[in-house]
Amino acid sequence: MTDTIDKGNNTWKVMNDLNDAFSHIGEIEFLIDELQRAVDKSDRASIIDITAALTSYMSVYTAQYDRAQAIAWTQVVGQPEIL
């Protein structure tokens, strides 16, 4: 018997959204590879540009991931009880 995934299920949706948010890590890997190429070529202008891109992207990436993680946590685990 094959298990099926209920894509209408809210838990599936929030976990998929969390996975999608994390999957954007590939863009960071790409920029790091480009930065390494620039360093290897001693291309100062590219090093500055790529470093600025990484710095700008990280705040957007982490905000998106934090938001998706908080939604997933609340949906799957629930709100913590305050003692």
Short mmCIF file of N, CA, C and O in Angstrom, two decimals:
data_model
loop_
_atom_site.label_atom_id
_atom_site.label_comp_id
_atom_site.label_asym_id
_atom_site.label_seq_id
_atom_site.Cartn_x
_atom_site.Cartn_y
_atom_site.Cartn_z
N MET A 1 0.84 -1.17 0.00
CA MET A 1 0.00 0.00 0.00
C MET A 1 0.90 1.25 0.00
O MET A 1 1.86 1.33 0.73
N THR A 2 0.54 2.22 -0.80
CA THR A 2 1.31 3.45 -0.90
C THR A 2 0.69 4.52 -0.03
O THR A 2 -0.52 4.75 -0.08
N ASP A 3 1.51 5.17 0.79
CA ASP A 3 1.02 6.29 1.59
C ASP A 3 0.83 7.48 0.67
O ASP A 3 1.60 7.70 -0.24
N THR A 4 -0.18 8.25 0.95
CA THR A 4 -0.40 9.47 0.17
C THR A 4 -0.24 10.67 1.09
O THR A 4 -0.45 10.59 2.29
N ILE A 5 0.15 11.77 0.50
CA ILE A 5 0.30 13.01 1.26
C ILE A 5 -0.90 13.89 0.97
O ILE A 5 -1.23 14.15 -0.18
N ASP A 6 -1.56 14.31 2.03
CA ASP A 6 -2.69 15.23 1.90
C ASP A 6 -2.14 16.64 1.81
O ASP A 6 -1.82 17.26 2.81
N LYS A 7 -1.99 17.14 0.59
CA LYS A 7 -1.41 18.47 0.39
C LYS A 7 -2.36 19.57 0.82
O LYS A 7 -1.98 20.72 0.87
N GLY A 8 -3.60 19.22 1.15
CA GLY A 8 -4.53 20.19 1.71
C GLY A 8 -4.33 20.33 3.22
O GLY A 8 -4.87 21.22 3.85
N ASN A 9 -3.54 19.45 3.78
CA ASN A 9 -3.25 19.44 5.20
C ASN A 9 -2.37 20.64 5.55
O ASN A 9 -1.34 20.85 4.94
N ASN A 10 -2.78 21.42 6.54
CA ASN A 10 -2.04 22.62 6.90
C ASN A 10 -0.64 22.29 7.43
O ASN A 10 0.30 23.03 7.19
N THR A 11 -0.50 21.16 8.13
CA THR A 11 0.82 20.76 8.62
C THR A 11 1.76 20.51 7.45
O THR A 11 2.91 20.94 7.45
N TRP A 12 1.27 19.82 6.42
CA TRP A 12 2.10 19.58 5.24
C TRP A 12 2.52 20.91 4.62
O TRP A 12 3.68 21.10 4.27
N LYS A 13 1.59 21.85 4.53
CA LYS A 13 1.88 23.14 3.90
C LYS A 13 2.95 23.90 4.67
O LYS A 13 3.90 24.39 4.07
N VAL A 14 2.82 23.99 5.99
CA VAL A 14 3.81 24.77 6.73
C VAL A 14 5.18 24.11 6.72
O VAL A 14 6.21 24.79 6.66
N MET A 15 5.22 22.78 6.74
CA MET A 15 6.51 22.09 6.67
C MET A 15 7.12 22.24 5.28
O MET A 15 8.34 22.39 5.14
N ASN A 16 6.30 22.22 4.25
CA ASN A 16 6.78 22.44 2.89
C ASN A 16 7.31 23.87 2.74
O ASN A 16 8.35 24.10 2.12
N ASP A 17 6.60 24.84 3.32
CA ASP A 17 7.06 26.23 3.29
C ASP A 17 8.39 26.37 4.01
O ASP A 17 9.27 27.12 3.56
N LEU A 18 8.56 25.66 5.12
CA LEU A 18 9.83 25.69 5.85
C LEU A 18 10.94 25.11 4.98
O LEU A 18 12.03 25.67 4.88
N ASN A 19 10.66 24.01 4.32
CA ASN A 19 11.63 23.40 3.42
C ASN A 19 11.99 24.35 2.27
O ASN A 19 13.16 24.49 1.92
N ASP A 20 10.98 25.01 1.71
CA ASP A 20 11.23 25.97 0.64
C ASP A 20 12.10 27.12 1.12
O ASP A 20 13.02 27.56 0.41
N ALA A 21 11.84 27.61 2.33
CA ALA A 21 12.64 28.71 2.88
C ALA A 21 14.10 28.28 3.04
O ALA A 21 15.02 29.01 2.68
N PHE A 22 14.30 27.06 3.54
CA PHE A 22 15.67 26.58 3.73
C PHE A 22 16.37 26.35 2.39
O PHE A 22 17.57 26.57 2.27
N SER A 23 15.61 25.94 1.39
CA SER A 23 16.23 25.60 0.10
C SER A 23 16.92 26.79 -0.57
O SER A 23 17.75 26.60 -1.45
N HIS A 24 16.63 27.98 -0.12
CA HIS A 24 17.29 29.17 -0.69
C HIS A 24 18.76 29.27 -0.27
O HIS A 24 19.46 30.18 -0.70
N ILE A 25 19.23 28.33 0.52
CA ILE A 25 20.63 28.29 0.93
C ILE A 25 21.53 28.13 -0.30
O ILE A 25 22.68 28.53 -0.29
N GLY A 26 20.99 27.57 -1.37
CA GLY A 26 21.75 27.39 -2.61
C GLY A 26 22.28 28.70 -3.18
O GLY A 26 23.38 28.74 -3.74
N GLU A 27 21.50 29.77 -3.02
CA GLU A 27 21.96 31.07 -3.50
C GLU A 27 23.19 31.53 -2.72
O GLU A 27 24.11 32.13 -3.29
N ILE A 28 23.21 31.22 -1.43
CA ILE A 28 24.38 31.59 -0.62
C ILE A 28 25.60 30.79 -1.07
O ILE A 28 26.69 31.34 -1.21
N GLU A 29 25.40 29.51 -1.31
CA GLU A 29 26.50 28.67 -1.79
C GLU A 29 27.06 29.20 -3.11
O GLU A 29 28.28 29.28 -3.29
N PHE A 30 26.17 29.60 -4.01
CA PHE A 30 26.59 30.18 -5.29
C PHE A 30 27.45 31.43 -5.07
O PHE A 30 28.51 31.58 -5.66
N LEU A 31 26.97 32.32 -4.21
CA LEU A 31 27.72 33.56 -3.96
C LEU A 31 29.07 33.28 -3.30
O LEU A 31 30.06 33.95 -3.62
N ILE A 32 29.12 32.31 -2.42
CA ILE A 32 30.40 31.95 -1.80
C ILE A 32 31.37 31.40 -2.85
O ILE A 32 32.56 31.74 -2.84
N ASP A 33 30.88 30.57 -3.75
CA ASP A 33 31.73 30.06 -4.84
C ASP A 33 32.25 31.21 -5.70
O ASP A 33 33.43 31.23 -6.08
N GLU A 34 31.37 32.16 -6.02
CA GLU A 34 31.79 33.32 -6.81
C GLU A 34 32.81 34.17 -6.05
O GLU A 34 33.77 34.68 -6.63
N LEU A 35 32.61 34.30 -4.75
CA LEU A 35 33.55 35.05 -3.94
C LEU A 35 34.92 34.37 -3.94
O LEU A 35 35.95 35.04 -4.08
N GLN A 36 34.93 33.05 -3.85
CA GLN A 36 36.21 32.33 -3.87
C GLN A 36 36.92 32.54 -5.21
O GLN A 36 38.14 32.73 -5.25
N ARG A 37 36.17 32.51 -6.31
CA ARG A 37 36.77 32.77 -7.63
C ARG A 37 37.39 34.16 -7.67
O ARG A 37 38.49 34.36 -8.19
N ALA A 38 36.67 35.14 -7.12
CA ALA A 38 37.17 36.51 -7.11
C ALA A 38 38.43 36.62 -6.25
O ALA A 38 39.39 37.30 -6.64
N VAL A 39 38.45 35.95 -5.13
CA VAL A 39 39.64 35.96 -4.27
C VAL A 39 40.81 35.31 -5.00
O VAL A 39 41.93 35.84 -5.00
N ASP A 40 40.55 34.17 -5.64
CA ASP A 40 41.61 33.47 -6.36
C ASP A 40 42.21 34.33 -7.46
O ASP A 40 43.40 34.22 -7.77
N LYS A 41 41.39 35.20 -8.07
CA LYS A 41 41.87 36.08 -9.14
C LYS A 41 42.32 37.44 -8.62
O LYS A 41 42.71 38.30 -9.40
N SER A 42 42.23 37.60 -7.31
CA SER A 42 42.55 38.91 -6.69
C SER A 42 41.73 40.04 -7.32
O SER A 42 42.22 41.15 -7.53
N ASP A 43 40.48 39.76 -7.61
CA ASP A 43 39.57 40.72 -8.23
C ASP A 43 38.87 41.52 -7.12
O ASP A 43 37.79 41.18 -6.66
N ARG A 44 39.53 42.60 -6.72
CA ARG A 44 39.07 43.38 -5.57
C ARG A 44 37.64 43.92 -5.75
O ARG A 44 36.83 43.87 -4.82
N ALA A 45 37.33 44.42 -6.93
CA ALA A 45 35.99 44.97 -7.16
C ALA A 45 34.91 43.90 -6.99
O ALA A 45 33.88 44.13 -6.35
N SER A 46 35.15 42.71 -7.54
CA SER A 46 34.18 41.62 -7.40
C SER A 46 34.08 41.15 -5.95
O SER A 46 32.99 40.82 -5.47
N ILE A 47 35.20 41.13 -5.25
CA ILE A 47 35.18 40.74 -3.83
C ILE A 47 34.28 41.69 -3.05
O ILE A 47 33.45 41.25 -2.24
N ILE A 48 34.43 42.98 -3.30
CA ILE A 48 33.60 43.97 -2.60
C ILE A 48 32.12 43.80 -2.96
O ILE A 48 31.26 43.78 -2.08
N ASP A 49 31.83 43.63 -4.26
CA ASP A 49 30.44 43.49 -4.70
C ASP A 49 29.79 42.22 -4.15
O ASP A 49 28.65 42.26 -3.67
N ILE A 50 30.49 41.11 -4.23
CA ILE A 50 29.93 39.84 -3.78
C ILE A 50 29.75 39.83 -2.26
O ILE A 50 28.74 39.33 -1.74
N THR A 51 30.71 40.41 -1.55
CA THR A 51 30.58 40.50 -0.09
C THR A 51 29.36 41.35 0.28
O THR A 51 28.60 40.99 1.19
N ALA A 52 29.15 42.43 -0.43
CA ALA A 52 27.97 43.26 -0.19
C ALA A 52 26.69 42.49 -0.49
O ALA A 52 25.70 42.58 0.26
N ALA A 53 26.70 41.71 -1.56
CA ALA A 53 25.53 40.90 -1.91
C ALA A 53 25.24 39.87 -0.82
O ALA A 53 24.09 39.68 -0.42
N LEU A 54 26.27 39.19 -0.36
CA LEU A 54 26.09 38.20 0.71
C LEU A 54 25.55 38.85 1.98
O LEU A 54 24.63 38.32 2.63
N THR A 55 26.11 39.99 2.33
CA THR A 55 25.67 40.69 3.53
C THR A 55 24.21 41.09 3.43
O THR A 55 23.43 40.90 4.37
N SER A 56 23.80 41.61 2.29
CA SER A 56 22.41 42.00 2.08
C SER A 56 21.48 40.80 2.06
O SER A 56 20.40 40.81 2.65
N TYR A 57 21.89 39.74 1.37
CA TYR A 57 21.04 38.56 1.22
C TYR A 57 20.81 37.85 2.54
O TYR A 57 19.71 37.35 2.80
N MET A 58 21.83 37.79 3.39
CA MET A 58 21.71 37.03 4.64
C MET A 58 20.57 37.54 5.51
O MET A 58 19.84 36.74 6.10
N SER A 59 20.40 38.84 5.62
CA SER A 59 19.32 39.35 6.47
C SER A 59 17.94 38.98 5.92
O SER A 59 17.03 38.64 6.68
N VAL A 60 17.80 39.01 4.61
CA VAL A 60 16.54 38.62 3.98
C VAL A 60 16.31 37.12 4.14
O VAL A 60 15.22 36.67 4.53
N TYR A 61 17.34 36.32 3.89
CA TYR A 61 17.25 34.87 4.01
C TYR A 61 16.89 34.45 5.44
O TYR A 61 15.97 33.67 5.64
N THR A 62 17.60 34.99 6.41
CA THR A 62 17.34 34.58 7.79
C THR A 62 15.96 35.04 8.26
O THR A 62 15.28 34.32 8.99
N ALA A 63 15.52 36.22 7.83
CA ALA A 63 14.17 36.68 8.20
C ALA A 63 13.11 35.76 7.62
O ALA A 63 12.15 35.38 8.31
N GLN A 64 13.27 35.37 6.35
CA GLN A 64 12.30 34.47 5.72
C GLN A 64 12.31 33.11 6.41
O GLN A 64 11.26 32.53 6.69
N TYR A 65 13.50 32.58 6.69
CA TYR A 65 13.59 31.27 7.34
C TYR A 65 13.03 31.33 8.75
O TYR A 65 12.28 30.44 9.17
N ASP A 66 13.36 32.37 9.50
CA ASP A 66 12.84 32.50 10.87
C ASP A 66 11.32 32.56 10.88
O ASP A 66 10.66 31.96 11.73
N ARG A 67 10.76 33.29 9.92
CA ARG A 67 9.30 33.40 9.81
C ARG A 67 8.68 32.03 9.51
O ARG A 67 7.73 31.61 10.18
N ALA A 68 9.23 31.31 8.55
CA ALA A 68 8.71 29.99 8.18
C ALA A 68 8.88 29.00 9.33
O ALA A 68 7.99 28.18 9.60
N GLN A 69 10.00 29.09 10.03
CA GLN A 69 10.26 28.19 11.15
C GLN A 69 9.28 28.46 12.29
O GLN A 69 8.75 27.52 12.90
N ALA A 70 9.01 29.71 12.59
CA ALA A 70 8.08 30.05 13.67
C ALA A 70 6.67 29.56 13.35
O ALA A 70 5.98 29.02 14.22
N ILE A 71 6.25 29.72 12.10
CA ILE A 71 4.92 29.25 11.70
C ILE A 71 4.86 27.73 11.79
O ILE A 71 3.90 27.17 12.33
N ALA A 72 5.89 27.05 11.29
CA ALA A 72 5.91 25.58 11.34
C ALA A 72 5.92 25.10 12.78
O ALA A 72 5.20 24.15 13.14
N TRP A 73 6.72 25.71 13.62
CA TRP A 73 6.80 25.30 15.02
C TRP A 73 5.43 25.43 15.69
O TRP A 73 4.97 24.52 16.37
N THR A 74 4.79 26.58 15.49
CA THR A 74 3.49 26.80 16.10
C THR A 74 2.46 25.82 15.59
O THR A 74 1.67 25.27 16.37
N GLN A 75 2.47 25.54 14.29
CA GLN A 75 1.50 24.64 13.69
C GLN A 75 1.72 23.19 14.13
O GLN A 75 0.78 22.49 14.46
N VAL A 76 2.95 22.74 14.13
CA VAL A 76 3.25 21.33 14.39
C VAL A 76 3.36 21.04 15.88
O VAL A 76 2.82 20.05 16.37
N VAL A 77 4.06 21.89 16.62
CA VAL A 77 4.30 21.64 18.04
C VAL A 77 3.25 22.35 18.90
O VAL A 77 2.82 21.84 19.92
N GLY A 78 2.88 23.54 18.51
CA GLY A 78 1.90 24.31 19.27
C GLY A 78 2.56 25.41 20.06
O GLY A 78 3.80 25.50 20.13
N GLN A 79 1.75 26.24 20.63
CA GLN A 79 2.25 27.34 21.46
C GLN A 79 2.74 26.78 22.79
O GLN A 79 2.09 25.92 23.38
N PRO A 80 3.87 27.28 23.29
CA PRO A 80 4.34 26.82 24.58
C PRO A 80 3.45 27.36 25.69
O PRO A 80 2.88 28.44 25.57
N GLU A 81 3.31 26.58 26.74
CA GLU A 81 2.57 27.04 27.89
C GLU A 81 3.48 27.94 28.71
O GLU A 81 4.65 27.65 28.91
N ILE A 82 2.93 29.03 29.15
CA ILE A 82 3.68 29.95 30.01
C ILE A 82 3.35 29.58 31.44
O ILE A 82 2.20 29.59 31.85
N LEU A 83 4.38 29.24 32.18
CA LEU A 83 4.18 28.82 33.57
C LEU A 83 4.13 29.99 34.52
O LEU A 83 4.69 30.98 34.37
#
